[in-house]
């Protein structure tokens, strides 16, 4: 987990055409895409949208392994939910097995759910892997998000990082003293007990550390709502316009595509 | 005429919300432009006391004054603009992805414009000999380098007072030597008031002339560093020992007083003269 978190920050400070785009434009574009994904009921549109997002990620030079690993995270959560749908939704039965019956409506809804999640996660992954945190805060500032929310977001992300860091250190120190998760020589109860203690200590320690960091920020004049990035605000350019327009275009196109096929006589 | 006091503790005491009393009955005055060290063993209350100077904590009783005005919730932000606080653990201070951004954090908070921020970052990094590290991730620096970036981070605020909590803690001999050099340079060249909390007796005489000895939250002594380190009774009451060279001189029969060596150079001179 620790590595996953650090990797995002590293990848986000990369330098591709997509990285160089304005953070606000990227934020707006993915919001449009997500909004569409949440409201559409068309599987084909979602597949097209996912392809568009994968293309954006390819243009950002994101390593395929990096993207794959994160998209697979959908499965344990979303996959589980989706898997149940065919059996709990009412509708026309398409398949049955010892009294357990799957419905067409349920299967469709499950697939819709899974695709929606995939698209949303891809969109967020694209944004967070091509945009540095400070740039994002800057964009939020420009969108008139209240400073307290930006600060909360900032603190939260920072503390997740700290938590992972402390956990990583604690686990390393335990490993050095011969601790094993599996086949521990002291038995399973001991493993459970140390895991509990580690988590407890981790919680207290991150809180204390967070407090010390906050003190050091206060000591350097930190006040709510001070500006985040000290780099100059860049004017929007053709690339920014291009991303925003293509997002709007693709959404409009997908929204009307069924009528379009119908109109030109394909369906 | 003596220089005016920049920091004053008047009967100040502090008890943590947990009920733990960190110190009490502290009367202390620190002059503008001076160098002052708070010394004492671990847990004596040094860090807690320092945090009162710029209003990271407020006294439970008594008062703390900065430049003649009481430090409280209202005045603290203004005090923090004038006091640079270098924390004990650099990792608590460095939290931005590059050295330059971290040094810029303070000036940004002061609402300075970009050109001025850049100028200050550059100047601050020059003072601590860290030019060329602007784009480096602080996590990749050595302990001594991290400390220097921390110092730069508060220098960029152009403070009148610099507070150091255990400035040499955890540093190797070279890091220790560099840090001492920077602190002394800042004091001499800019007239910055320096306040230090430390238990590292060997470096204290290299940094300050005046010390206060804190033990279990009580002030045992306030005076010259030579008087403090020549008084073995005082030191043992505070669970401390004199600097190594001083101990050696004392063991070899040197009498406390003006001639007592506190630093390596003083000891050299002392022994070259034949004791
Ligand atoms: N956040 C806290 N809550 C409760 N007690 C604390 C806290 N921080 C420090 N203390 C206690 O206050 C006393 C003084 O601590 P501190 O000021 O850190 O001493 P020093 O810096 O001299 O080592 C210690 O006994 C310590 O346990
Ligand atoms: Mg301390």
Coordinates of C-alpha atoms in Angstrom, one line a residue, chain A:
Chain A
X1 CA 0.0 0.0 0.0
X2 CA 2.8 2.3 1.0
X3 CA 4.4 1.9 -2.4
X4 CA 1.1 2.4 -4.2
X5 CA 0.6 5.7 -2.5
X6 CA 4.2 6.9 -3.1
X7 CA 4.0 5.8 -6.7
X8 CA 1.1 8.1 -7.5
X9 CA 2.9 11.1 -6.3
X10 CA 6.0 10.1 -8.3
X11 CA 4.0 9.5 -11.5
X12 CA 2.0 12.7 -11.0
X13 CA 5.2 14.8 -11.2
X14 CA 6.0 13.3 -14.6
X15 CA 6.2 15.4 -17.7
X16 CA 3.9 14.4 -20.6
X17 CA 1.7 16.6 -22.7
X18 CA -1.2 15.6 -20.3
X19 CA 0.8 16.4 -17.2
X20 CA 1.4 19.9 -18.6
X21 CA -2.3 20.6 -19.1
X22 CA -4.0 22.9 -16.7
X23 CA -5.2 21.2 -13.5
X24 CA -8.6 23.0 -13.6
X25 CA -9.3 21.9 -17.1
X26 CA -8.5 18.3 -16.3
X27 CA -10.7 18.5 -13.2
X28 CA -13.6 19.9 -15.2
X29 CA -13.2 17.4 -18.0
X30 CA -13.2 14.3 -15.7
X31 CA -16.2 15.8 -13.8
X32 CA -18.1 15.9 -17.0
X33 CA -17.2 12.4 -17.9
X34 CA -18.0 11.0 -14.5
X35 CA -21.4 12.8 -14.4
X36 CA -22.2 11.2 -17.8
X37 CA -21.1 7.8 -16.6
X38 CA -23.3 8.0 -13.5
X39 CA -26.4 8.9 -15.5
X40 CA -26.1 6.9 -18.6
X41 CA -27.8 3.5 -18.9
X42 CA -26.0 2.5 -22.0
X43 CA -23.3 -0.2 -21.7
X44 CA -21.8 0.6 -25.1
X45 CA -21.4 4.3 -24.2
X46 CA -19.5 3.3 -21.0
X47 CA -17.2 1.0 -23.0
X48 CA -16.4 3.8 -25.4
X49 CA -15.8 6.2 -22.5
X50 CA -13.4 3.7 -20.9
X51 CA -11.5 3.5 -24.2
X52 CA -11.3 7.3 -24.4
X53 CA -9.9 7.4 -20.8
X54 CA -7.4 4.6 -21.5
X55 CA -6.3 6.7 -24.5
X56 CA -5.8 9.7 -22.3
X57 CA -3.7 7.6 -19.9
X58 CA -1.6 6.3 -22.8
X59 CA -1.0 9.8 -23.9
X60 CA 0.1 10.6 -20.3
X61 CA 2.8 7.8 -20.6
X62 CA 1.4 6.0 -17.6
X63 CA 3.0 2.6 -17.2
X64 CA 0.4 -0.1 -18.1
X65 CA 1.3 -2.1 -15.0
X66 CA 0.7 0.9 -12.9
X67 CA -2.8 1.5 -14.5
X68 CA -3.7 -2.2 -14.5
X69 CA -2.9 -2.7 -10.8
X70 CA -5.1 0.2 -9.8
X71 CA -8.0 -0.7 -12.1
X72 CA -8.0 -4.2 -10.7
X73 CA -8.9 -2.7 -7.3
X74 CA -12.4 -2.3 -8.7
X75 CA -12.9 -6.1 -8.6
X76 CA -12.8 -6.9 -4.8
X77 CA -15.3 -4.0 -4.1
X78 CA -17.3 -3.5 -7.3
X79 CA -17.0 -7.0 -8.6
X80 CA -18.6 -8.4 -5.5
X81 CA -21.5 -6.1 -5.6
X82 CA -22.0 -6.6 -9.3
X83 CA -21.9 -10.4 -9.0
X84 CA -24.9 -10.4 -6.7
X85 CA -27.1 -8.3 -8.9
X86 CA -28.3 -11.1 -11.4
X87 CA -29.7 -13.1 -8.4
X88 CA -31.4 -10.4 -6.4
X89 CA -33.0 -8.4 -9.1
X90 CA -36.4 -9.4 -10.4
X91 CA -37.1 -9.8 -14.1
X92 CA -37.0 -12.3 -16.9
X93 CA -35.1 -15.4 -15.9
X94 CA -32.3 -16.3 -18.3
X95 CA -30.5 -19.0 -16.3
X96 CA -31.3 -21.0 -13.2
X97 CA -29.4 -23.3 -11.1
X98 CA -30.8 -25.3 -8.1
X99 CA -33.4 -22.7 -7.3
X100 CA -31.0 -19.8 -7.8
X101 CA -32.0 -17.8 -10.8
X102 CA -30.3 -15.1 -12.7
X103 CA -32.4 -12.4 -14.4
X104 CA -31.7 -10.4 -17.5
X105 CA -32.3 -7.1 -15.7
X106 CA -30.0 -8.1 -12.9
X107 CA -27.2 -9.1 -15.2
X108 CA -27.6 -5.9 -17.1
X109 CA -27.6 -3.8 -13.9
X110 CA -24.5 -5.6 -12.6
X111 CA -22.6 -5.0 -15.8
X112 CA -23.7 -1.3 -15.7
X113 CA -22.5 -1.0 -12.1
X114 CA -19.2 -2.5 -12.8
X115 CA -18.6 -0.4 -15.9
X116 CA -19.6 2.8 -14.2
X117 CA -17.2 2.1 -11.4
X118 CA -14.4 1.3 -13.9
X119 CA -15.0 4.5 -15.8
X120 CA -15.1 6.6 -12.6
X121 CA -12.0 5.1 -11.2
X122 CA -10.2 5.5 -14.5
X123 CA -11.2 9.1 -14.6
X124 CA -9.9 9.8 -11.1
X125 CA -6.8 7.8 -11.8
X126 CA -6.1 9.9 -14.9
X127 CA -6.5 13.1 -13.0
X128 CA -4.4 12.0 -9.9
X129 CA -1.6 10.5 -12.0
X130 CA -1.1 13.6 -14.2
X131 CA -1.7 16.4 -11.7
X132 CA 0.4 17.4 -8.7
X133 CA -1.5 17.9 -5.5
X134 CA -0.6 21.6 -5.2
X135 CA -1.8 22.2 -8.7
X136 CA -5.1 20.6 -7.9
X137 CA -5.5 22.7 -4.8
X138 CA -4.8 25.7 -6.9
X139 CA -7.5 24.7 -9.3
X140 CA -10.0 24.2 -6.5
X141 CA -9.1 27.6 -5.2
X142 CA -9.9 29.1 -8.6
X143 CA -13.2 27.2 -8.7
X144 CA -14.0 29.1 -5.4
X145 CA -14.1 25.9 -3.3
X146 CA -14.0 27.2 0.4
X147 CA -10.4 27.1 1.8
X148 CA -11.5 24.9 4.7
X149 CA -12.4 22.1 2.2
X150 CA -9.1 22.4 0.4
X151 CA -7.2 22.4 3.7
X152 CA -9.1 19.3 4.8
X153 CA -8.3 17.5 1.6
X154 CA -4.7 18.5 1.9
X155 CA -4.4 17.4 5.5
X156 CA -6.2 14.1 4.8
X157 CA -3.9 13.2 1.9
X158 CA -0.8 14.2 3.9
X159 CA -1.9 12.1 6.9
X160 CA -2.7 9.1 4.8
X161 CA 0.9 9.4 3.5
X162 CA 2.2 9.7 7.1
X163 CA 0.2 6.7 8.2
X164 CA 1.5 4.5 5.5
X165 CA 5.0 5.7 6.2
X166 CA 4.8 4.9 9.9
X167 CA 3.2 1.5 9.2
X168 CA 5.9 0.7 6.8
X169 CA 8.6 1.5 9.3
X170 CA 6.9 -0.4 12.1
X171 CA 6.5 -3.5 9.9
X172 CA 10.1 -3.3 8.8
X173 CA 11.3 -3.1 12.4
X174 CA 9.1 -6.1 13.3
X175 CA 10.4 -8.1 10.4
X176 CA 13.9 -7.4 11.6
X177 CA 13.0 -9.1 14.9
X178 CA 11.8 -12.2 13.1
X179 CA 8.0 -11.5 12.9
X180 CA 6.1 -13.4 10.3
X181 CA 2.6 -13.0 9.2
X182 CA 2.2 -16.5 8.0
X183 CA 3.4 -19.6 9.9
X184 CA 4.5 -17.4 12.8
X185 CA 6.4 -19.5 15.2
X186 CA 4.5 -18.1 18.2
X187 CA 1.1 -19.0 16.7
X188 CA -1.9 -17.2 15.2
X189 CA -3.1 -15.6 18.4
X190 CA 0.2 -13.8 18.7
X191 CA 0.0 -12.6 15.1
X192 CA -3.5 -11.2 15.7
X193 CA -2.4 -9.6 19.0
X194 CA 0.6 -7.9 17.5
X195 CA -1.4 -6.7 14.5
X196 CA -3.9 -5.1 16.9
X197 CA -1.2 -3.5 18.9
X198 CA 0.6 -2.2 15.8
X199 CA -2.6 -0.6 14.5
X200 CA -3.2 1.0 17.9
X201 CA 0.3 2.4 18.1
X202 CA 0.2 3.5 14.5
X203 CA -3.0 5.5 15.2
X204 CA -1.6 7.3 18.2
X205 CA 1.8 7.9 16.6
X206 CA 0.4 9.3 13.4
X207 CA -1.9 11.6 15.4
X208 CA 1.1 12.9 17.5
X209 CA 3.2 13.3 14.4
X210 CA 0.4 15.1 12.6
X211 CA 0.1 17.4 15.6
X212 CA 3.9 18.2 15.4
X213 CA 3.7 18.9 11.7
X214 CA 0.8 21.2 12.2
X215 CA 2.7 23.0 14.9
X216 CA 5.6 23.5 12.6
X217 CA 3.3 24.8 9.9
X218 CA 1.7 27.3 12.4
X219 CA 5.2 28.4 13.5
X220 CA 5.9 29.3 9.9
X221 CA 2.8 31.5 9.7
X222 CA 0.3 29.0 8.2
X223 CA -3.2 30.3 8.2
X224 CA -6.3 28.9 6.7
X225 CA -6.7 29.9 3.1
X226 CA -3.1 30.8 2.2
X227 CA -2.3 30.0 -1.4
X228 CA -0.8 26.7 -2.2
X229 CA 1.5 26.7 -5.1
X230 CA 4.1 29.3 -5.5
X231 CA 4.5 28.7 -9.2
X232 CA 2.9 31.2 -11.5
X233 CA -0.6 30.7 -12.7
X234 CA -0.5 29.6 -16.3
X235 CA -2.9 30.8 -18.9
X236 CA -5.1 28.2 -20.5
X237 CA -3.7 27.2 -23.9
X238 CA -4.8 25.2 -27.0
X239 CA -4.1 21.9 -25.3
X240 CA -6.4 22.7 -22.4
X241 CA -9.2 23.7 -24.7
X242 CA -8.6 20.6 -26.7
X243 CA -9.1 18.3 -23.7
X244 CA -12.1 20.1 -22.5
X245 CA -13.8 20.2 -25.9
X246 CA -13.1 16.6 -26.7
X247 CA -14.6 15.6 -23.3
X248 CA -17.7 17.6 -24.0
X249 CA -17.9 16.4 -27.5
X250 CA -17.6 12.7 -26.5
X251 CA -20.3 13.1 -23.9
X252 CA -22.7 14.8 -26.3
X253 CA -21.9 12.2 -29.0
X254 CA -22.5 9.3 -26.6
X255 CA -25.7 10.9 -25.3
X256 CA -27.2 11.0 -28.8
X257 CA -25.5 8.1 -30.4
X258 CA -28.5 5.7 -30.4
X259 CA -30.5 8.3 -32.2
X260 CA -27.6 8.8 -34.6
X261 CA -27.3 5.2 -35.6
X262 CA -31.1 5.2 -36.1
X263 CA -30.9 8.3 -38.1
X264 CA -28.4 7.0 -40.6
X265 CA -30.3 3.8 -40.9
X266 CA -27.8 1.4 -39.2
X267 CA -30.3 0.2 -36.7

